[in-house]
């Protein structure tokens, strides 16, 4: 494969085009040489080969448009301290950061003068910050988190030395509300800090905020006796376009997402939003940086807010909604194909995470970069994953299973305990359908998408002076003001 410019004078390819070609060449057994890099750069070659089969982790690698921002790499941009206060130095991107925060505040239904937030280094920092707020508001509170919560939630409990009550989950990964009720009643003399999953890490299950709020009320917890943090790392940009799940009109305290997941960003990052009234418990004046600070990390990457802003202003809500629709339908497509092939599989409502039986061969899981737990694995359908890639995975899996299980000495695992008997295709449970297990299937409902008009009030806004400054940084930026 020739390098860029060798195909034809001045020719070049986007990252997406390179991935498409890489997938085809890998299927043919041809070694992939990455365009744009010298022949000695083997690491880059391997990266292109890997991303052609990355379907097991939540990363959207469709961000060709970020190439326009490459000139910014020559600048040290540090958003140290509170994003709503000025920096003592001029090289920062806090105007971009606030514009991104305003966008998410609108999405999650909280007014500009009522929220506070910042762009984090990822979902873990958002969870650490949200639970930190809960601990500061309720110093003797107990942290309640389901067993399927992200490991960073349990890390927070250890870091902050908070008593932890781990809540059982159902087979689809959702919190067991009867177990939550029992443990709330057992600890009724202490406040509750509750982590709610808006899409669990492995199964994509969504905890029901309304049921949890009702459970708190039934157990005698007034609003000043509980704090709710929502971990929406992946699904925080999916569910708002289908169902009104995340809203600060409800008594929740904070929400966090990962910016590099569904939206896509070449640098790990996230967004944390909380109520402004809570920040007084955290914020301290730091004379050295001439700023108030309630963040965890101190120095913060000033490039990621610009990358996030650029993605949001390029796509807008209608573009993101289209990504949501396509990913949900493609996840359903893969689930149906696996089910028709008699392979154990589960797909939660409002989720793009397809959970299936664990492939027998380690090389297969490495090739497709699958995440595995016990006897199950998952495929996470992201905007960068095409239906063709899902077909390639399906065909490869079916062919490999014929080899693994051909002589009958080894059989596919029973995963009824992990995904439910109605979704298990092992010898014991094969043939048991949803009609025999009424009410147990979590994957048969088609979501309906909200409609968003192409209204500029939904777009990101940014002070024109800052926009002009950004454009002047590099002639190849080609930034477009969404309000122009």
Coordinates of C-alpha atoms in Angstrom, one line a residue:
X1 CA 0.0 0.0 0.0
X2 CA 1.5 3.3 -1.0
X3 CA 1.9 6.3 1.3
X4 CA -0.2 9.4 0.9
X5 CA 0.8 11.3 -2.2
X6 CA 2.2 8.2 -4.0
X7 CA -1.2 7.1 -5.3
X8 CA -1.6 10.4 -7.2
X9 CA 0.0 13.8 -6.8
X10 CA -1.5 15.5 -3.8
X11 CA -3.8 12.6 -2.9
X12 CA -4.5 11.8 0.7
X13 CA -7.0 9.7 2.7
X14 CA -9.0 10.3 5.8
X15 CA -8.6 8.0 8.9
X16 CA -12.0 6.5 8.1
X17 CA -11.0 5.7 4.5
X18 CA -7.8 4.1 5.8
X19 CA -9.7 2.0 8.2
X20 CA -12.1 0.8 5.5
X21 CA -9.1 -0.2 3.3
X22 CA -7.3 -1.8 6.3
X23 CA -10.3 -4.0 7.0
X24 CA -10.5 -5.3 3.5
X25 CA -6.7 -5.9 3.3
X26 CA -6.7 -7.8 6.7
X27 CA -9.6 -10.0 5.4
X28 CA -7.4 -10.8 2.4
X29 CA -4.4 -11.6 4.5
X30 CA -2.4 -8.6 3.2
X31 CA 0.0 -6.8 5.4
X32 CA -1.3 -3.3 6.2
X33 CA 1.1 -0.4 5.8
X34 CA -0.4 2.8 7.2
X35 CA -0.6 5.8 5.0
X36 CA 1.0 9.0 6.2
X37 CA 3.7 7.3 8.2
X38 CA 7.3 6.3 7.1
X39 CA 8.0 2.6 6.5
X40 CA 10.0 2.3 9.8
X41 CA 7.0 3.3 11.9
X42 CA 5.8 -0.2 12.8
X43 CA 3.8 1.0 15.8
X44 CA 1.6 3.1 13.6
X45 CA 1.1 0.2 11.2
X46 CA -0.1 -2.0 14.1
X47 CA -2.4 0.7 15.3
X48 CA -4.2 0.8 12.0
X49 CA -4.6 -3.0 11.9
X50 CA -5.9 -2.9 15.5
X51 CA -8.6 -0.3 15.0
X52 CA -10.0 -2.2 12.0
X53 CA -11.2 -4.9 14.6
X54 CA -11.8 -2.8 17.7
X55 CA -15.4 -3.8 18.7
X56 CA -15.1 -4.7 22.4
X57 CA -14.5 -1.3 24.0
X58 CA -16.4 2.0 23.9
X59 CA -14.4 4.3 21.7
X60 CA -15.7 6.2 18.7
X61 CA -12.7 6.7 16.4
X62 CA -14.6 8.7 13.8
X63 CA -12.8 12.0 14.3
X64 CA -11.2 12.9 11.0
X65 CA -12.5 16.5 11.5
X66 CA -10.1 16.9 14.4
X67 CA -7.1 17.0 11.9
X68 CA -8.0 20.6 11.3
X69 CA -7.1 21.4 14.9
X70 CA -3.6 19.9 14.6
X71 CA -1.9 23.4 14.7
X72 CA -3.1 23.8 18.3
X73 CA -0.6 21.1 19.4
X74 CA 2.2 23.6 19.2
X75 CA 0.6 25.5 22.2
X76 CA 0.6 24.7 25.9
X77 CA -3.1 25.1 26.8
X78 CA -3.8 24.7 30.5
X79 CA -7.3 25.2 32.0
X80 CA -6.1 25.1 35.6
X81 CA -8.7 25.9 38.2
X82 CA -12.3 26.8 37.9
X83 CA -13.5 27.1 34.3
X84 CA -15.7 30.0 35.2
X85 CA -12.8 32.2 36.5
X86 CA -10.0 33.8 34.6
X87 CA -6.5 32.3 34.5
X88 CA -3.5 34.4 35.3
X89 CA -2.0 33.3 31.9
X90 CA -3.7 33.7 28.5
X91 CA -3.0 30.3 27.1
X92 CA -6.2 28.4 28.0
X93 CA -9.5 27.5 26.4
X94 CA -12.0 28.2 29.2
X95 CA -14.4 29.9 26.9
X96 CA -14.6 26.7 24.9
X97 CA -14.9 24.7 28.1
X98 CA -17.9 26.8 29.3
X99 CA -19.5 26.5 25.9
X100 CA -19.3 22.7 26.1
X101 CA -20.6 22.7 29.6
X102 CA -23.5 24.9 28.6
X103 CA -24.4 22.3 25.9
X104 CA -24.5 19.4 28.3
X105 CA -26.4 21.5 30.9
X106 CA -29.1 22.1 28.3
X107 CA -29.2 18.5 27.4
X108 CA -29.6 17.4 31.0
X109 CA -32.1 20.1 31.8
X110 CA -30.4 22.5 34.2
X111 CA -30.3 26.3 33.9
X112 CA -27.0 28.1 33.3
X113 CA -27.1 29.9 36.6
X114 CA -27.8 26.7 38.5
X115 CA -25.0 24.4 37.4
X116 CA -21.3 24.1 37.8
X117 CA -19.0 21.7 36.0
X118 CA -15.7 21.1 34.2
X119 CA -14.1 19.1 31.5
X120 CA -12.3 16.1 33.1
X121 CA -9.7 13.7 32.0
X122 CA -12.3 10.9 31.7
X123 CA -15.3 9.2 33.3
X124 CA -13.3 8.0 36.3
X125 CA -12.5 11.5 37.3
X126 CA -16.1 12.4 36.9
X127 CA -17.2 9.6 39.2
X128 CA -14.5 10.5 41.8
X129 CA -15.7 14.1 41.7
X130 CA -19.4 13.3 42.0
X131 CA -18.9 10.9 44.9
X132 CA -16.5 13.4 46.5
X133 CA -19.4 16.0 46.5
X134 CA -21.7 13.4 48.1
X135 CA -19.1 12.7 50.8
X136 CA -18.6 16.5 51.5
X137 CA -22.4 17.1 51.7
X138 CA -23.0 14.0 53.8
X139 CA -19.8 13.2 55.7
X140 CA -21.2 10.2 57.5
X141 CA -23.1 8.9 54.5
X142 CA -23.0 5.4 53.1
X143 CA -22.2 4.8 49.4
X144 CA -24.7 2.5 47.7
X145 CA -23.5 1.1 44.3
X146 CA -24.6 -2.0 42.3
X147 CA -22.2 -4.8 41.7
X148 CA -22.2 -3.9 38.0
X149 CA -21.0 -0.4 38.6
X150 CA -17.7 0.8 37.1
X151 CA -14.6 -0.1 39.1
X152 CA -13.9 3.6 39.7
X153 CA -16.9 3.9 42.0
X154 CA -15.4 1.3 44.3
X155 CA -12.0 3.1 44.0
X156 CA -13.8 6.2 45.2
X157 CA -15.1 4.4 48.3
X158 CA -11.5 3.3 49.1
X159 CA -9.9 6.7 48.5
X160 CA -12.5 8.6 50.5
X161 CA -12.9 5.8 53.1
X162 CA -16.6 5.8 52.7
X163 CA -18.6 2.8 54.0
X164 CA -19.9 0.9 51.0
X165 CA -23.0 -1.2 50.5
X166 CA -22.8 -3.2 47.3
X167 CA -26.3 -3.8 45.8
X168 CA -27.2 -7.0 44.0
X169 CA -28.2 -6.8 40.3
X170 CA -30.6 -8.7 38.1
X171 CA -29.4 -10.8 35.2
X172 CA -29.6 -7.9 32.8
X173 CA -27.2 -5.8 35.1
X174 CA -29.8 -3.5 36.5
X175 CA -29.9 -2.6 40.2
X176 CA -32.0 -5.0 42.4
X177 CA -34.3 -2.5 44.0
X178 CA -35.6 -4.9 46.7
X179 CA -32.0 -5.3 47.8
X180 CA -31.5 -1.6 47.8
X181 CA -34.6 -1.1 49.9
X182 CA -33.5 -3.7 52.4
X183 CA -30.0 -2.1 52.9
X184 CA -31.4 1.4 53.1
X185 CA -33.8 0.4 55.9
X186 CA -30.9 -1.4 57.6
X187 CA -28.8 1.8 57.6
X188 CA -31.7 4.3 58.1
X189 CA -29.8 6.2 60.7
X190 CA -27.2 7.3 58.1
X191 CA -27.5 9.4 54.9
X192 CA -27.3 7.7 51.5
X193 CA -24.9 8.5 48.7
X194 CA -26.2 6.6 45.7
X195 CA -24.4 5.8 42.4
X196 CA -26.9 5.3 39.6
X197 CA -25.7 3.7 36.4
X198 CA -27.0 5.2 33.2
X199 CA -25.6 2.2 31.2
X200 CA -23.5 -0.3 33.2
X201 CA -20.0 -0.9 31.9
X202 CA -20.5 -4.5 30.7
X203 CA -24.2 -5.0 30.0
X204 CA -25.4 -1.5 29.3
X205 CA -28.2 -1.7 31.9
X206 CA -29.8 1.5 33.1
X207 CA -30.8 1.9 36.7
X208 CA -34.3 3.5 37.1
X209 CA -33.9 6.9 38.7
X210 CA -37.6 7.2 39.4
X211 CA -37.8 3.8 41.2
X212 CA -34.7 4.6 43.3
X213 CA -36.2 8.0 44.3
X214 CA -39.5 6.3 45.3
X215 CA -37.6 3.7 47.2
X216 CA -35.7 6.4 49.1
X217 CA -39.0 8.2 49.9
X218 CA -40.6 4.9 51.0
X219 CA -37.7 4.2 53.3
X220 CA -38.0 7.6 55.0
X221 CA -35.1 9.5 53.4
X222 CA -35.8 13.2 52.9
X223 CA -34.0 15.2 50.2
X224 CA -31.3 16.4 52.6
X225 CA -30.5 12.8 53.6
X226 CA -29.4 11.5 50.2
X227 CA -27.2 12.4 47.3
X228 CA -27.4 10.9 43.8
X229 CA -24.5 10.7 41.3
X230 CA -25.2 9.4 37.8
X231 CA -22.5 7.6 36.0
X232 CA -23.5 8.0 32.3
X233 CA -20.0 7.5 30.8
X234 CA -21.3 5.9 27.5
X235 CA -25.0 6.3 27.5
X236 CA -25.2 9.9 28.6
X237 CA -25.2 10.9 24.9
X238 CA -27.5 8.0 23.9
X239 CA -30.6 7.9 26.2
X240 CA -31.5 11.7 26.1
X241 CA -32.4 11.2 22.4
X242 CA -34.7 8.3 23.2
X243 CA -36.1 8.7 26.7
X244 CA -36.1 11.5 29.3
X245 CA -33.9 9.6 31.8
X246 CA -31.3 12.2 32.8
X247 CA -32.7 15.4 34.1
X248 CA -31.7 17.8 36.9
X249 CA -35.4 18.6 37.3
X250 CA -35.2 15.4 39.5
X251 CA -33.3 15.6 42.8
X252 CA -30.0 14.3 41.4
X253 CA -26.7 15.8 42.4
X254 CA -24.3 15.2 39.5
X255 CA -23.9 13.5 36.1
X256 CA -20.7 12.5 34.3
X257 CA -19.9 11.2 30.8
X258 CA -16.8 10.2 28.9
X259 CA -16.1 12.5 25.9
X260 CA -14.0 10.0 24.0
X261 CA -16.7 7.3 24.0
X262 CA -19.9 8.0 22.0
X263 CA -19.0 11.5 20.9
X264 CA -15.4 10.6 20.0
X265 CA -12.1 12.3 20.8
X266 CA -8.5 11.3 20.2
X267 CA -7.6 12.2 23.8
X268 CA -9.4 10.7 26.8
X269 CA -11.7 13.2 28.4
X270 CA -15.1 13.7 30.1
X271 CA -17.7 16.2 31.3
X272 CA -18.8 16.5 34.9
X273 CA -22.0 18.6 35.7
X274 CA -23.3 19.3 39.2
X275 CA -25.4 21.9 41.0
X276 CA -23.7 25.2 41.7
X277 CA -25.1 25.1 45.3
X278 CA -23.0 22.1 46.0
X279 CA -19.6 23.6 45.0
X280 CA -19.3 25.9 48.0
X281 CA -18.5 22.7 50.0
X282 CA -15.6 21.9 47.7
X283 CA -14.3 25.2 46.3
X284 CA -11.2 26.8 47.8
X285 CA -9.3 30.0 46.8
X286 CA -5.8 29.1 45.5
X287 CA -3.6 32.2 45.5
X288 CA -0.9 30.6 43.3
X289 CA -3.2 30.3 40.4
X290 CA -5.4 33.3 41.3
X291 CA -8.5 31.2 41.0
X292 CA -11.1 29.3 43.0
X293 CA -10.8 25.6 42.5
X294 CA -13.2 22.7 43.1
X295 CA -11.7 20.3 40.5
X296 CA -9.7 17.2 41.3
X297 CA -6.9 17.4 38.8
X298 CA -5.6 21.0 39.1
X299 CA -3.8 21.4 35.7
X300 CA -6.2 20.4 33.0
X301 CA -5.8 19.8 29.3
X302 CA -6.9 22.9 27.4
X303 CA -7.0 21.1 24.1
X304 CA -9.8 18.6 24.9
X305 CA -12.5 21.3 25.4
X306 CA -11.7 22.6 21.9
X307 CA -11.9 19.1 20.5
X308 CA -15.2 18.5 22.2
X309 CA -16.6 21.9 21.1
X310 CA -15.5 21.2 17.6
X311 CA -17.3 17.8 17.5
X312 CA -20.5 19.2 19.0
X313 CA -20.6 22.2 16.7
X314 CA -19.9 20.0 13.7
X315 CA -22.5 17.3 14.5
X316 CA -25.1 19.3 16.5
X317 CA -27.9 17.4 18.2
X318 CA -29.4 16.2 14.9
X319 CA -26.1 14.6 13.8
X320 CA -25.7 12.9 17.2
X321 CA -29.3 11.7 17.1
X322 CA -28.5 10.0 13.7
X323 CA -25.5 8.3 15.3
X324 CA -27.7 7.1 18.1
X325 CA -30.3 5.7 15.8
X326 CA -27.7 3.9 13.6
X327 CA -25.9 2.4 16.6
X328 CA -29.1 1.1 18.2
X329 CA -30.3 -0.5 15.0
X330 CA -26.9 -2.0 14.3
X331 CA -26.8 -3.4 17.8
X332 CA -30.2 -5.0 17.2
X333 CA -29.0 -6.3 13.9
X334 CA -26.0 -8.1 15.4
X335 CA -28.1 -9.4 18.3
X336 CA -30.7 -10.9 15.9
X337 CA -28.0 -12.5 13.7
X338 CA -26.4 -14.1 16.7
X339 CA -29.7 -15.3 18.1
X340 CA -30.7 -16.8 14.7
X341 CA -27.4 -18.7 14.7
X342 CA -28.3 -20.2 18.1
X343 CA -25.6 -18.2 20.0
X344 CA -26.3 -17.0 23.5
X345 CA -26.9 -13.3 23.3
X346 CA -28.6 -10.4 25.2
X347 CA -29.2 -6.8 24.4
X348 CA -30.7 -4.3 26.9
X349 CA -33.2 -1.7 26.0
X350 CA -31.6 1.7 25.1
X351 CA -28.2 0.0 24.9
X352 CA -25.6 -0.5 22.1
X353 CA -23.8 -3.2 24.1
X354 CA -24.4 -6.7 22.7
X355 CA -23.5 -9.4 25.4
X356 CA -22.8 -12.9 24.1
X357 CA -21.2 -16.1 25.2
X358 CA -17.4 -15.9 25.6
X359 CA -15.5 -17.2 22.6
X360 CA -13.5 -20.3 23.4
X361 CA -10.3 -19.1 21.7
X362 CA -8.1 -16.4 23.3
X363 CA -6.6 -15.5 19.9
X364 CA -10.1 -14.8 18.6
X365 CA -10.9 -12.4 21.5
X366 CA -7.6 -10.7 21.0
X367 CA -8.1 -10.3 17.3
X368 CA -11.5 -8.7 17.8
X369 CA -10.4 -6.9 21.0
X370 CA -13.3 -8.2 23.0
X371 CA -13.7 -7.6 26.7
X372 CA -14.6 -10.8 28.6
X373 CA -15.9 -11.5 32.1
X374 CA -16.5 -15.0 33.3
X375 CA -18.3 -16.8 30.4
X376 CA -19.5 -13.7 28.6
X377 CA -18.1 -11.1 26.3
X378 CA -19.5 -8.0 24.7
X379 CA -19.5 -6.1 21.5
X380 CA -20.1 -2.3 21.8
X381 CA -21.6 -0.8 18.7
X382 CA -20.2 2.6 18.2
X383 CA -20.6 5.2 15.4
X384 CA -17.2 4.1 14.0
X385 CA -18.3 0.4 13.7
X386 CA -20.0 -0.4 10.4
X387 CA -22.5 -3.1 9.7
X388 CA -19.9 -4.7 7.4
X389 CA -17.6 -5.0 10.4
X390 CA -20.4 -6.6 12.4
X391 CA -21.0 -9.1 9.5
X392 CA -17.3 -9.9 9.4
X393 CA -17.3 -10.6 13.1
X394 CA -20.4 -12.7 12.9
X395 CA -19.1 -14.8 10.1
X396 CA -15.7 -15.3 11.8
X397 CA -17.4 -16.3 15.0
X398 CA -19.7 -18.8 13.4
X399 CA -16.8 -20.4 11.4
X400 CA -14.6 -20.6 14.5
X401 CA -17.4 -22.1 16.6
X402 CA -17.7 -25.0 14.2
X403 CA -14.0 -25.7 14.8
X404 CA -14.2 -25.3 18.6
X405 CA -17.3 -27.5 19.1
X406 CA -17.1 -29.9 16.1
X407 CA -16.4 -33.2 18.0
X408 CA -18.8 -32.6 20.8
X409 CA -16.2 -33.0 23.6
X410 CA -16.5 -29.3 24.4
X411 CA -19.8 -27.5 24.4
X412 CA -20.8 -23.8 24.5
X413 CA -21.0 -22.4 28.0
X414 CA -24.3 -22.0 29.9
X415 CA -24.6 -18.3 30.6
X416 CA -28.1 -18.3 32.1
X417 CA -26.8 -16.9 35.4
X418 CA -25.1 -14.0 33.5
X419 CA -27.8 -13.0 30.9
X420 CA -30.9 -15.0 31.8
X421 CA -32.2 -18.4 30.8
X422 CA -34.3 -16.8 28.0
X423 CA -31.1 -15.6 26.3
X424 CA -29.0 -18.7 26.9
X425 CA -28.6 -21.1 24.0
X426 CA -26.8 -23.9 25.8
X427 CA -28.0 -27.5 25.6
X428 CA -30.1 -27.1 28.8
X429 CA -31.9 -23.8 27.9
X430 CA -32.0 -23.9 24.1
X431 CA -35.6 -23.5 22.9
X432 CA -36.8 -21.6 25.9
X433 CA -38.3 -18.4 24.4
X434 CA -39.6 -15.2 25.9
X435 CA -43.2 -16.5 25.7
X436 CA -42.2 -19.2 28.3
X437 CA -40.5 -16.7 30.5
X438 CA -42.9 -13.7 30.3
X439 CA -41.5 -10.5 31.7
X440 CA -37.9 -11.7 31.8
X441 CA -36.8 -10.5 28.4
X442 CA -35.1 -7.1 28.4
X443 CA -34.3 -6.9 24.7
X444 CA -37.4 -7.0 22.7
X445 CA -38.6 -3.4 22.7
X446 CA -37.8 -1.0 19.9
X447 CA -37.0 2.5 21.2
X448 CA -38.6 5.5 19.6
X449 CA -36.4 8.5 19.0
X450 CA -37.1 12.0 20.0
X451 CA -37.3 14.5 17.2
X452 CA -35.1 17.5 17.3
X453 CA -35.7 20.4 14.9
X454 CA -32.7 22.0 13.3
X455 CA -32.8 24.9 15.7
X456 CA -29.8 27.0 16.2
X457 CA -30.8 27.4 19.9
X458 CA -29.7 23.8 20.4
X459 CA -26.3 24.5 19.0
X460 CA -23.2 25.5 21.0
X461 CA -22.6 29.2 21.3
X462 CA -19.2 30.8 21.8
X463 CA -18.1 34.4 22.2
X464 CA -17.1 35.5 18.7
X465 CA -13.9 37.1 20.1
X466 CA -12.7 33.7 21.3
X467 CA -13.7 32.1 18.1
X468 CA -11.8 34.7 16.1
X469 CA -8.8 34.1 18.4
X470 CA -9.0 30.3 17.8
X471 CA -9.2 30.8 14.0
X472 CA -6.2 33.0 14.1
X473 CA -4.1 30.4 15.8
X474 CA -3.7 28.3 12.6
X475 CA -4.8 29.0 9.0
X476 CA -5.9 25.3 8.6
X477 CA -8.4 25.3 11.4
X478 CA -11.4 26.2 9.3
X479 CA -13.6 26.5 12.3
X480 CA -17.2 27.4 11.6
X481 CA -19.3 29.4 14.0
X482 CA -22.5 27.4 14.4
X483 CA -24.5 30.6 14.7
X484 CA -23.1 32.1 11.5

